[in-house]
Amino acid sequence: MTQSFKFISLLSGGLDSVVNLFLAHKSGLVLRALTFDYGQRAAAQEIKAAKYFSNFLDVSHEVITLPWLGKLTQTALVNIDMEMPAIKNLDDLEEGLGSARKVWVPNRNGVFLNIASSFAESMGADYVVPGFNKEEAATFPDNSQEYIEACDKALSLSTLSHVKVKCFTTSFDKVAMAQEAAKLGIDFRKLWSCYEGNSTPCLKCESCKRTTRALEVMGL
């Protein structure tokens, strides 16, 4: 990929999206980083982290509010009256699928990618860049390479400029993601991967546990 490509980045402030932001920035020009606030518990912390990394790379950042998406969502990611699932065995597929269902937001990635594709078409970007990885794709199908290919097919019909989805890390597990972050000089302390929105990460939710395990493998 050459310096001529232009990107719109989906940026939640977590490990996966920040690594992809940095890789897109390294590969071309990131025209805009988009963070979505749909009423999720961690919205404020995600926005704070996303702003930090956007400013670090001098990338234009925009927060898009989607209150209607939050109203459609009854799962623990948004509903504070529901208990956040605490997964015990990260390698247990059935337990992982159960955890995914408890934090699922209806068509979230589909909504995000379509909005970002509108920005891309309008601003002349070639690619929309989400933060996906193969470890979570096992339980979140909208993180998979198959999903990206399906999106590309749809976008070839829904955008005149044939915007595509480009994720740099679909073959990465969390350890590889953390290793790449270290190579890129990303400050791990500024990331926010937790499903909760407290002052410090909960270290109990699935996202915290996957990130923590990867960092422990690296000795961090």
PDB file of N, CA and C in Angstrom, residues 98-133:
ATOM      1  N   GLY A  98     -21.512 -16.819  24.608  1.00  0.00           N
ATOM      2  CA  GLY A  98     -22.469 -16.330  25.594  1.00  0.00           C
ATOM      3  C   GLY A  98     -22.148 -14.911  26.028  1.00  0.00           C
ATOM      4  N   SER A  99     -20.874 -14.639  26.231  1.00  0.00           N
ATOM      5  CA  SER A  99     -20.445 -13.301  26.610  1.00  0.00           C
ATOM      6  C   SER A  99     -20.732 -12.300  25.500  1.00  0.00           C
ATOM      7  N   ALA A 100     -20.477 -12.699  24.261  1.00  0.00           N
ATOM      8  CA  ALA A 100     -20.715 -11.817  23.111  1.00  0.00           C
ATOM      9  C   ALA A 100     -22.183 -11.420  23.017  1.00  0.00           C
ATOM     10  N   ARG A 101     -23.076 -12.376  23.251  1.00  0.00           N
ATOM     11  CA  ARG A 101     -24.511 -12.082  23.184  1.00  0.00           C
ATOM     12  C   ARG A 101     -24.934 -11.066  24.236  1.00  0.00           C
ATOM     13  N   LYS A 102     -24.272 -11.097  25.386  1.00  0.00           N
ATOM     14  CA  LYS A 102     -24.648 -10.197  26.481  1.00  0.00           C
ATOM     15  C   LYS A 102     -24.172  -8.764  26.279  1.00  0.00           C
ATOM     16  N   VAL A 103     -23.267  -8.550  25.317  1.00  0.00           N
ATOM     17  CA  VAL A 103     -22.797  -7.188  25.028  1.00  0.00           C
ATOM     18  C   VAL A 103     -23.062  -6.790  23.572  1.00  0.00           C
ATOM     19  N   TRP A 104     -23.849  -7.589  22.882  1.00  0.00           N
ATOM     20  CA  TRP A 104     -24.123  -7.335  21.463  1.00  0.00           C
ATOM     21  C   TRP A 104     -24.971  -6.075  21.284  1.00  0.00           C
ATOM     22  N   VAL A 105     -24.585  -5.249  20.330  1.00  0.00           N
ATOM     23  CA  VAL A 105     -25.359  -4.063  19.946  1.00  0.00           C
ATOM     24  C   VAL A 105     -25.857  -4.290  18.526  1.00  0.00           C
ATOM     25  N   PRO A 106     -27.172  -4.185  18.290  1.00  0.00           N
ATOM     26  CA  PRO A 106     -27.739  -4.544  16.985  1.00  0.00           C
ATOM     27  C   PRO A 106     -27.048  -3.865  15.797  1.00  0.00           C
ATOM     28  N   ASN A 107     -26.387  -4.681  14.991  1.00  0.00           N
ATOM     29  CA  ASN A 107     -25.752  -4.224  13.744  1.00  0.00           C
ATOM     30  C   ASN A 107     -24.785  -3.059  13.959  1.00  0.00           C
ATOM     31  N   ARG A 108     -24.136  -3.028  15.107  1.00  0.00           N
ATOM     32  CA  ARG A 108     -23.274  -1.888  15.433  1.00  0.00           C
ATOM     33  C   ARG A 108     -22.198  -1.641  14.385  1.00  0.00           C
ATOM     34  N   ASN A 109     -21.428  -2.656  14.078  1.00  0.00           N
ATOM     35  CA  ASN A 109     -20.347  -2.450  13.117  1.00  0.00           C
ATOM     36  C   ASN A 109     -20.869  -2.121  11.730  1.00  0.00           C
ATOM     37  N   GLY A 110     -22.035  -2.674  11.394  1.00  0.00           N
ATOM     38  CA  GLY A 110     -22.654  -2.327  10.113  1.00  0.00           C
ATOM     39  C   GLY A 110     -23.003  -0.853  10.059  1.00  0.00           C
ATOM     40  N   VAL A 111     -23.574  -0.338  11.140  1.00  0.00           N
ATOM     41  CA  VAL A 111     -23.912   1.089  11.223  1.00  0.00           C
ATOM     42  C   VAL A 111     -22.648   1.939  11.134  1.00  0.00           C
ATOM     43  N   PHE A 112     -21.645   1.581  11.925  1.00  0.00           N
ATOM     44  CA  PHE A 112     -20.401   2.365  11.954  1.00  0.00           C
ATOM     45  C   PHE A 112     -19.739   2.409  10.574  1.00  0.00           C
ATOM     46  N   LEU A 113     -19.628   1.256   9.947  1.00  0.00           N
ATOM     47  CA  LEU A 113     -18.935   1.195   8.657  1.00  0.00           C
ATOM     48  C   LEU A 113     -19.691   1.948   7.570  1.00  0.00           C
ATOM     49  N   ASN A 114     -21.009   1.893   7.618  1.00  0.00           N
ATOM     50  CA  ASN A 114     -21.786   2.618   6.608  1.00  0.00           C
ATOM     51  C   ASN A 114     -21.681   4.125   6.798  1.00  0.00           C
ATOM     52  N   ILE A 115     -21.724   4.596   8.036  1.00  0.00           N
ATOM     53  CA  ILE A 115     -21.544   6.026   8.280  1.00  0.00           C
ATOM     54  C   ILE A 115     -20.148   6.467   7.844  1.00  0.00           C
ATOM     55  N   ALA A 116     -19.147   5.687   8.234  1.00  0.00           N
ATOM     56  CA  ALA A 116     -17.773   6.018   7.850  1.00  0.00           C
ATOM     57  C   ALA A 116     -17.601   5.999   6.335  1.00  0.00           C
ATOM     58  N   SER A 117     -18.311   5.118   5.660  1.00  0.00           N
ATOM     59  CA  SER A 117     -18.225   5.045   4.202  1.00  0.00           C
ATOM     60  C   SER A 117     -18.828   6.281   3.545  1.00  0.00           C
ATOM     61  N   SER A 118     -19.835   6.860   4.184  1.00  0.00           N
ATOM     62  CA  SER A 118     -20.382   8.124   3.686  1.00  0.00           C
ATOM     63  C   SER A 118     -19.331   9.229   3.785  1.00  0.00           C
ATOM     64  N   PHE A 119     -18.614   9.267   4.916  1.00  0.00           N
ATOM     65  CA  PHE A 119     -17.514  10.221   5.052  1.00  0.00           C
ATOM     66  C   PHE A 119     -16.460   9.961   3.978  1.00  0.00           C
ATOM     67  N   ALA A 120     -16.130   8.698   3.790  1.00  0.00           N
ATOM     68  CA  ALA A 120     -15.087   8.350   2.825  1.00  0.00           C
ATOM     69  C   ALA A 120     -15.461   8.780   1.415  1.00  0.00           C
ATOM     70  N   GLU A 121     -16.687   8.492   1.020  1.00  0.00           N
ATOM     71  CA  GLU A 121     -17.111   8.869  -0.332  1.00  0.00           C
ATOM     72  C   GLU A 121     -17.105  10.385  -0.487  1.00  0.00           C
ATOM     73  N   SER A 122     -17.605  11.094   0.533  1.00  0.00           N
ATOM     74  CA  SER A 122     -17.685  12.549   0.467  1.00  0.00           C
ATOM     75  C   SER A 122     -16.309  13.203   0.458  1.00  0.00           C
ATOM     76  N   MET A 123     -15.372  12.636   1.227  1.00  0.00           N
ATOM     77  CA  MET A 123     -14.056  13.257   1.402  1.00  0.00           C
ATOM     78  C   MET A 123     -13.002  12.703   0.451  1.00  0.00           C
ATOM     79  N   GLY A 124     -13.376  11.725  -0.350  1.00  0.00           N
ATOM     80  CA  GLY A 124     -12.428  11.178  -1.317  1.00  0.00           C
ATOM     81  C   GLY A 124     -11.466  10.160  -0.741  1.00  0.00           C
ATOM     82  N   ALA A 125     -11.879   9.490   0.332  1.00  0.00           N
ATOM     83  CA  ALA A 125     -11.030   8.442   0.914  1.00  0.00           C
ATOM     84  C   ALA A 125     -11.254   7.115   0.200  1.00  0.00           C
ATOM     85  N   ASP A 126     -10.220   6.304   0.174  1.00  0.00           N
ATOM     86  CA  ASP A 126     -10.293   5.003  -0.489  1.00  0.00           C
ATOM     87  C   ASP A 126     -10.825   3.911   0.428  1.00  0.00           C
ATOM     88  N   TYR A 127     -10.464   4.010   1.713  1.00  0.00           N
ATOM     89  CA  TYR A 127     -10.753   2.928   2.648  1.00  0.00           C
ATOM     90  C   TYR A 127     -11.332   3.453   3.965  1.00  0.00           C
ATOM     91  N   VAL A 128     -12.187   2.627   4.538  1.00  0.00           N
ATOM     92  CA  VAL A 128     -12.615   2.774   5.921  1.00  0.00           C
ATOM     93  C   VAL A 128     -11.846   1.738   6.735  1.00  0.00           C
ATOM     94  N   VAL A 129     -11.299   2.150   7.879  1.00  0.00           N
ATOM     95  CA  VAL A 129     -10.410   1.278   8.651  1.00  0.00           C
ATOM     96  C   VAL A 129     -11.007   0.981  10.034  1.00  0.00           C
ATOM     97  N   PRO A 130     -11.508  -0.236  10.234  1.00  0.00           N
ATOM     98  CA  PRO A 130     -11.962  -0.655  11.574  1.00  0.00           C
ATOM     99  C   PRO A 130     -10.830  -1.362  12.314  1.00  0.00           C
ATOM    100  N   GLY A 131     -11.067  -1.659  13.599  1.00  0.00           N
ATOM    101  CA  GLY A 131     -10.080  -2.394  14.389  1.00  0.00           C
ATOM    102  C   GLY A 131     -10.581  -3.790  14.707  1.00  0.00           C
ATOM    103  N   PHE A 132     -10.276  -4.752  13.853  1.00  0.00           N
ATOM    104  CA  PHE A 132     -10.722  -6.131  14.032  1.00  0.00           C
ATOM    105  C   PHE A 132      -9.516  -7.026  14.313  1.00  0.00           C
ATOM    106  N   ASN A 133      -9.779  -8.216  14.870  1.00  0.00           N
ATOM    107  CA  ASN A 133      -8.732  -9.211  15.059  1.00  0.00           C
ATOM    108  C   ASN A 133      -9.343 -10.604  15.012  1.00  0.00           C
TER     109      ASN A 133
END
